[in-house]
mmCIF file of C-alpha atoms in Angstrom:
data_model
loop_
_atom_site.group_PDB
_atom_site.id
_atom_site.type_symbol
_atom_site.label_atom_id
_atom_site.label_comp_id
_atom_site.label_asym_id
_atom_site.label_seq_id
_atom_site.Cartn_x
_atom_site.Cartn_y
_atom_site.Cartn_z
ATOM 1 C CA UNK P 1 -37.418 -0.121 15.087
ATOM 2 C CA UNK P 2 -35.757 -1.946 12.074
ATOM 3 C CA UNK P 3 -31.765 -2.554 11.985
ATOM 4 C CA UNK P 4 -31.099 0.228 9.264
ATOM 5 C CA UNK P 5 -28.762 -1.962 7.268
ATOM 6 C CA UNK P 6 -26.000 -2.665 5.586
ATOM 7 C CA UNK P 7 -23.733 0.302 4.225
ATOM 8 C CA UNK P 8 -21.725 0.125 1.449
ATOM 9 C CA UNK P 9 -17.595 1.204 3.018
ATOM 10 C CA UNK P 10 -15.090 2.527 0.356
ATOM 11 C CA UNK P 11 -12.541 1.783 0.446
ATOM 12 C CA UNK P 12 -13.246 -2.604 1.317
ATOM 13 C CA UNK P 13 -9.147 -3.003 1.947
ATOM 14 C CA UNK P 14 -8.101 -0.467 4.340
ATOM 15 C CA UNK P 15 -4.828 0.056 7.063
ATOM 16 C CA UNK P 16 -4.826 0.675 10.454
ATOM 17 C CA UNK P 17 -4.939 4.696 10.826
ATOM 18 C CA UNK P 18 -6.531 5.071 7.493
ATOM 19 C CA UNK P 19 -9.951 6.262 6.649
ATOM 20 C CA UNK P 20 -13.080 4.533 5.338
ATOM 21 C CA UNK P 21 -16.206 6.214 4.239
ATOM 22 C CA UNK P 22 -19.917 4.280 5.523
ATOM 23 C CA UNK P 23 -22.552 5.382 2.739
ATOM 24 C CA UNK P 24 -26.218 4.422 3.806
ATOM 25 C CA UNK P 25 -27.400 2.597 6.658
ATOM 26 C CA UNK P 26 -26.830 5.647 9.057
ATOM 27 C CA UNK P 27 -29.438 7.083 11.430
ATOM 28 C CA UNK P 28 -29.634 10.336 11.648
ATOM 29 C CA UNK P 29 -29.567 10.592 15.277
ATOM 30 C CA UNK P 30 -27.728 14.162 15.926
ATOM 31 C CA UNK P 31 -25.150 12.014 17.937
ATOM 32 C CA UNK P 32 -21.923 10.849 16.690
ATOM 33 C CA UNK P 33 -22.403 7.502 16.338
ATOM 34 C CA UNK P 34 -20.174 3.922 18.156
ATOM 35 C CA UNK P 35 -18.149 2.605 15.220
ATOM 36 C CA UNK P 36 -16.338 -0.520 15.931
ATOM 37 C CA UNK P 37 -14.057 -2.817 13.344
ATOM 38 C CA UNK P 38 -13.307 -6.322 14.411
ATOM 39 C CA UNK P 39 -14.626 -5.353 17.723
ATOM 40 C CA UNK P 40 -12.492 -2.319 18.296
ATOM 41 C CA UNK P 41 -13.730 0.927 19.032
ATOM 42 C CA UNK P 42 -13.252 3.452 15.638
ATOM 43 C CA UNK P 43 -12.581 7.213 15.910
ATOM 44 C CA UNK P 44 -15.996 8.874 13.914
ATOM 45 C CA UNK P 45 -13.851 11.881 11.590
ATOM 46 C CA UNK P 46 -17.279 12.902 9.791
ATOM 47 C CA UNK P 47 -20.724 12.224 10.424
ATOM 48 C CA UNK P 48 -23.888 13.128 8.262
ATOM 49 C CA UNK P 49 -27.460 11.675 7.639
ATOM 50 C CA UNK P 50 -26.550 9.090 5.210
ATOM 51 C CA UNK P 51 -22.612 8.520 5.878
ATOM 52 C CA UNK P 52 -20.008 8.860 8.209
ATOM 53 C CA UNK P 53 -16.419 8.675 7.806
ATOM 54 C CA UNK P 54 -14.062 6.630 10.303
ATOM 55 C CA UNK P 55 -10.753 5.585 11.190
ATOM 56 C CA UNK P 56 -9.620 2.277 10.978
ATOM 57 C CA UNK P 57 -8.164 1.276 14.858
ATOM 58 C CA UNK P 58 -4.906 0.319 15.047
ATOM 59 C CA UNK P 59 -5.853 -3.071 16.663
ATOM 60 C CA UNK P 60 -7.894 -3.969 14.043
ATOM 61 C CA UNK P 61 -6.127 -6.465 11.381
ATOM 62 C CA UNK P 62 -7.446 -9.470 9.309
ATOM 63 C CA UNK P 63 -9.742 -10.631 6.881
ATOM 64 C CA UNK P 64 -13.505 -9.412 6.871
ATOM 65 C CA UNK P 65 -13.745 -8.190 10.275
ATOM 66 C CA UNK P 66 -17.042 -7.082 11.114
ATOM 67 C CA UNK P 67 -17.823 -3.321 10.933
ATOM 68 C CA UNK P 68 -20.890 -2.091 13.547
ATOM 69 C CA UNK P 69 -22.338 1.154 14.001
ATOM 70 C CA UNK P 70 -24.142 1.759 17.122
ATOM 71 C CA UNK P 71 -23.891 -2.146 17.343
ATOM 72 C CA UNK P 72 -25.721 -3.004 14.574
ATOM 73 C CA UNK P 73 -23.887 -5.037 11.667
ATOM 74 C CA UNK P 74 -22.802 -2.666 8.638
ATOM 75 C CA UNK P 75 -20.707 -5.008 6.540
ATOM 76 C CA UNK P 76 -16.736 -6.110 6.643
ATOM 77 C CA UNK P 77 -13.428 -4.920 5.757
ATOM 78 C CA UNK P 78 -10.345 -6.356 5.449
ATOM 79 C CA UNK P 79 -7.408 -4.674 7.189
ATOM 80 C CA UNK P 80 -3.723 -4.912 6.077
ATOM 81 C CA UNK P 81 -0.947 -5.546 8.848
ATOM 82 C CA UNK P 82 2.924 -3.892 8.557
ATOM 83 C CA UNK P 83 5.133 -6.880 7.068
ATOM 84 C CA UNK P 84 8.074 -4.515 7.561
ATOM 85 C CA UNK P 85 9.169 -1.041 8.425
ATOM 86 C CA UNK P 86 12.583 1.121 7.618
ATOM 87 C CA UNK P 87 11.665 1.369 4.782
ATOM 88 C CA UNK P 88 11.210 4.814 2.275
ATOM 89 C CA UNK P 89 8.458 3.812 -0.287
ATOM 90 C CA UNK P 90 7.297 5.804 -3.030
ATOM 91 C CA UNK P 91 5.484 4.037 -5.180
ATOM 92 C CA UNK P 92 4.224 0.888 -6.649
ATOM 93 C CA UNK P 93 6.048 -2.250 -4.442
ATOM 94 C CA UNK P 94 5.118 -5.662 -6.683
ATOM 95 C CA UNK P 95 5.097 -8.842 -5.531
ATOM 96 C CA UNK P 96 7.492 -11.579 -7.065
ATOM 97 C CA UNK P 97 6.602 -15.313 -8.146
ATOM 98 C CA UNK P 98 7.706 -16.828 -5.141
ATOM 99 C CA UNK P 99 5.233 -14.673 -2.774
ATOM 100 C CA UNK P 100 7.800 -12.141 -1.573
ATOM 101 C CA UNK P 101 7.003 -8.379 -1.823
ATOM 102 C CA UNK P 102 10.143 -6.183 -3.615
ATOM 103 C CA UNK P 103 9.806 -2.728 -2.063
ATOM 104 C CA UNK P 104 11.964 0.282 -2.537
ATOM 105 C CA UNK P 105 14.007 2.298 0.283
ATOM 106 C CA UNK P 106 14.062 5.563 -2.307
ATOM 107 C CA UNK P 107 15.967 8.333 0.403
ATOM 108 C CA UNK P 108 15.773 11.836 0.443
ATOM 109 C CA UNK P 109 15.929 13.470 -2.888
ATOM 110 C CA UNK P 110 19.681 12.801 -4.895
ATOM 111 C CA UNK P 111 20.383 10.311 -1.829
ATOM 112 C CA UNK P 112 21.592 6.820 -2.480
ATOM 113 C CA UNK P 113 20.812 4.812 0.017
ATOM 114 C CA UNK P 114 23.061 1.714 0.996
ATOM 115 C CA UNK P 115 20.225 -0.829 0.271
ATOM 116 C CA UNK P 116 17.573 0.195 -3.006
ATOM 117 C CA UNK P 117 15.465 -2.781 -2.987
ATOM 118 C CA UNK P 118 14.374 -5.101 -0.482
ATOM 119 C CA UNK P 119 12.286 -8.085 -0.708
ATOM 120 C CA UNK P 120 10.279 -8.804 1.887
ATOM 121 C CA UNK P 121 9.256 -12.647 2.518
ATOM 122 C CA UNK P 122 5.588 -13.603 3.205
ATOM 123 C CA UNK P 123 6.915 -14.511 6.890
ATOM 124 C CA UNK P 124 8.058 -10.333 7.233
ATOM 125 C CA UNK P 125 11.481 -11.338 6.874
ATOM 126 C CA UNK P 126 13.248 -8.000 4.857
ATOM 127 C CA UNK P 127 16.468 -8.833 2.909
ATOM 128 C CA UNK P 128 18.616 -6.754 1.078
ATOM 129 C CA UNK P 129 17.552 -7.308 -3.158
ATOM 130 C CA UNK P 130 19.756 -4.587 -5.035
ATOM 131 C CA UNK P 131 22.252 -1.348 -4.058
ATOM 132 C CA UNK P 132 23.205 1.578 -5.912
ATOM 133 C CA UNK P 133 20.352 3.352 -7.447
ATOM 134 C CA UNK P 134 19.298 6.618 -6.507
ATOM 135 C CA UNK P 135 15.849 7.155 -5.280
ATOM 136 C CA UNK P 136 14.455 4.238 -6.507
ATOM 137 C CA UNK P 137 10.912 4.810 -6.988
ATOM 138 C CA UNK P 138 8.435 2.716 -9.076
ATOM 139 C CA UNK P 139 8.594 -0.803 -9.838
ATOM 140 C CA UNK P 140 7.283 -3.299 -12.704
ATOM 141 C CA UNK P 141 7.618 -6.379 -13.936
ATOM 142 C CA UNK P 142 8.347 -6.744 -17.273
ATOM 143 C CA UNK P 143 7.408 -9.010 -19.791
ATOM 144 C CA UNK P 144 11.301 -10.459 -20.117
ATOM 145 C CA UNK P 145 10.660 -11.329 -16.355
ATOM 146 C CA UNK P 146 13.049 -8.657 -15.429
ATOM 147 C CA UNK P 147 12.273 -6.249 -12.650
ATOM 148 C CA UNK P 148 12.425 -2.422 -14.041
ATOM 149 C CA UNK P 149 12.921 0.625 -11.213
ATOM 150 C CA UNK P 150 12.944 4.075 -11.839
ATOM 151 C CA UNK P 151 15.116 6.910 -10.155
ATOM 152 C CA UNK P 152 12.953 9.979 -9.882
ATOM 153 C CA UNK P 153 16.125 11.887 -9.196
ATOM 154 C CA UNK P 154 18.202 10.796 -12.055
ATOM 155 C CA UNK P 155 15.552 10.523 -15.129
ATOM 156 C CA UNK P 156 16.105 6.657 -15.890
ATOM 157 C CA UNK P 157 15.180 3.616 -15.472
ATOM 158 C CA UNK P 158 17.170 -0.017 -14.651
ATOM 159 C CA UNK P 159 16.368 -3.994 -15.527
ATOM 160 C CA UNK P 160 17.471 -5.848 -12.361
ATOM 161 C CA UNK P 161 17.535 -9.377 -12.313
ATOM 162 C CA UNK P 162 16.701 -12.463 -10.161
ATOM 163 C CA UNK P 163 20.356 -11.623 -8.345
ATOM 164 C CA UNK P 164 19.734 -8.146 -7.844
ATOM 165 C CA UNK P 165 22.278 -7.070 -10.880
ATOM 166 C CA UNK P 166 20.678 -3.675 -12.543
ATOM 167 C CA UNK P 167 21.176 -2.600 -16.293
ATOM 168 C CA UNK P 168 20.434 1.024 -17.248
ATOM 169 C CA UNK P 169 17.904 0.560 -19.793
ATOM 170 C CA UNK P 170 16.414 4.203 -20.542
ATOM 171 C CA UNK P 171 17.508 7.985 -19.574
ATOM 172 C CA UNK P 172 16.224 11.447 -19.818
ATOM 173 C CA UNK P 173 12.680 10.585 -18.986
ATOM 174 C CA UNK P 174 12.144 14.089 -16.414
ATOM 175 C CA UNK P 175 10.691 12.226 -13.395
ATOM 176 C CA UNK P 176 9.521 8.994 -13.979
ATOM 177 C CA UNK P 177 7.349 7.919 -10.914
ATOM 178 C CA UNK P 178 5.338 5.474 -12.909
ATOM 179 C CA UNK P 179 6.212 1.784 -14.753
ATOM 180 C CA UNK P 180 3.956 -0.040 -16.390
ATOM 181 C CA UNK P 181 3.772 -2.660 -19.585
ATOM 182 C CA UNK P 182 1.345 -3.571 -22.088
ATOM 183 C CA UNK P 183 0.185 -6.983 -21.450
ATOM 184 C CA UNK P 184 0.256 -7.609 -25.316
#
């Protein structure tokens, strides 16, 4: 009987614990079918005759590891690894010039925590970046170079700087849980 193929998975960049969708390929077999990533056994969540739906393993972490069903070769994914925890993000961490990630710790709603920002190296390594804005939710760089946060709770938005120094730059914007800038 011929292999029945590659699938096409959506999303290709997944995390452990999330969920990735196998369209095609499938045999209709009336038995859940053996999904393994990277060589580690998958939990099936949904199953039909021309997709299934699966569970990325926890294990499973690296560039283009190999995706079988029933042992036959369905394509690759790429799975992301933690490069820090304790933190509360929101939204939209970006990454800075020199590789490190920026990342917010927003809090509970009105709660300032005692660290806003952190950047995170490409090693994991999490450092305090900037302090004192309340729920710090979406980040962007902006075309001055400066980093601009928003504070869902507060309505505004700040310009921090290469030394973590923050300007209020815009207020009474509601809930601003997106930043973004015109390339132009």
């Amino acid at each position: 009987m011929p292999s029945p193929g590659p699938c096409t998975l959506t999303p290709r960049i997944a995390l452990p614990g999330g969920r990735v969708r196998c369209d095609g390929g499938i045999a209709a077999t009336g038995v859940a079918p053996a999904v393994r990533v990277g060589g580690h056994p998958a939990l099936v969540a949904a199953s039909g005759p021309a997709h299934l739906t699966f569970v990325v393993p926890a294990e499973a972490t690296g560039a283009n590891l190999p995706v079988t069903v029933d042992d036959e070769p369905r394509g690759t994914l790429s799975v992301g690894e933690a490069w820090a925890t304790g933190l509360h993000q929101v939204d939209s961490p970006v990454f800075a010039s020199d590789g490190s990630l920026i990342a917010t710790s927003s809090g509970s709603r009105g709660e300032v925590p005692s660290i806003s920002l952190f950047r995170i190296s490409p090693a994991g390594v999490r450092e305090a970046f900037a302090a004192g804005i309340r729920n710090a939710t979406s980040l962007a760089w902006g075309p001055d170079g400066g980093l601009y946060v928003s504070s869902r709770f507060e309505g505004v938005v700040f310009r921090v700087d290469q030394a973590g120094h923050q300007k209020l730059v815009a207020t009474d914007l509601g809930v601003p849980t997106g930043l973004a800038f015109d390339a132009q």
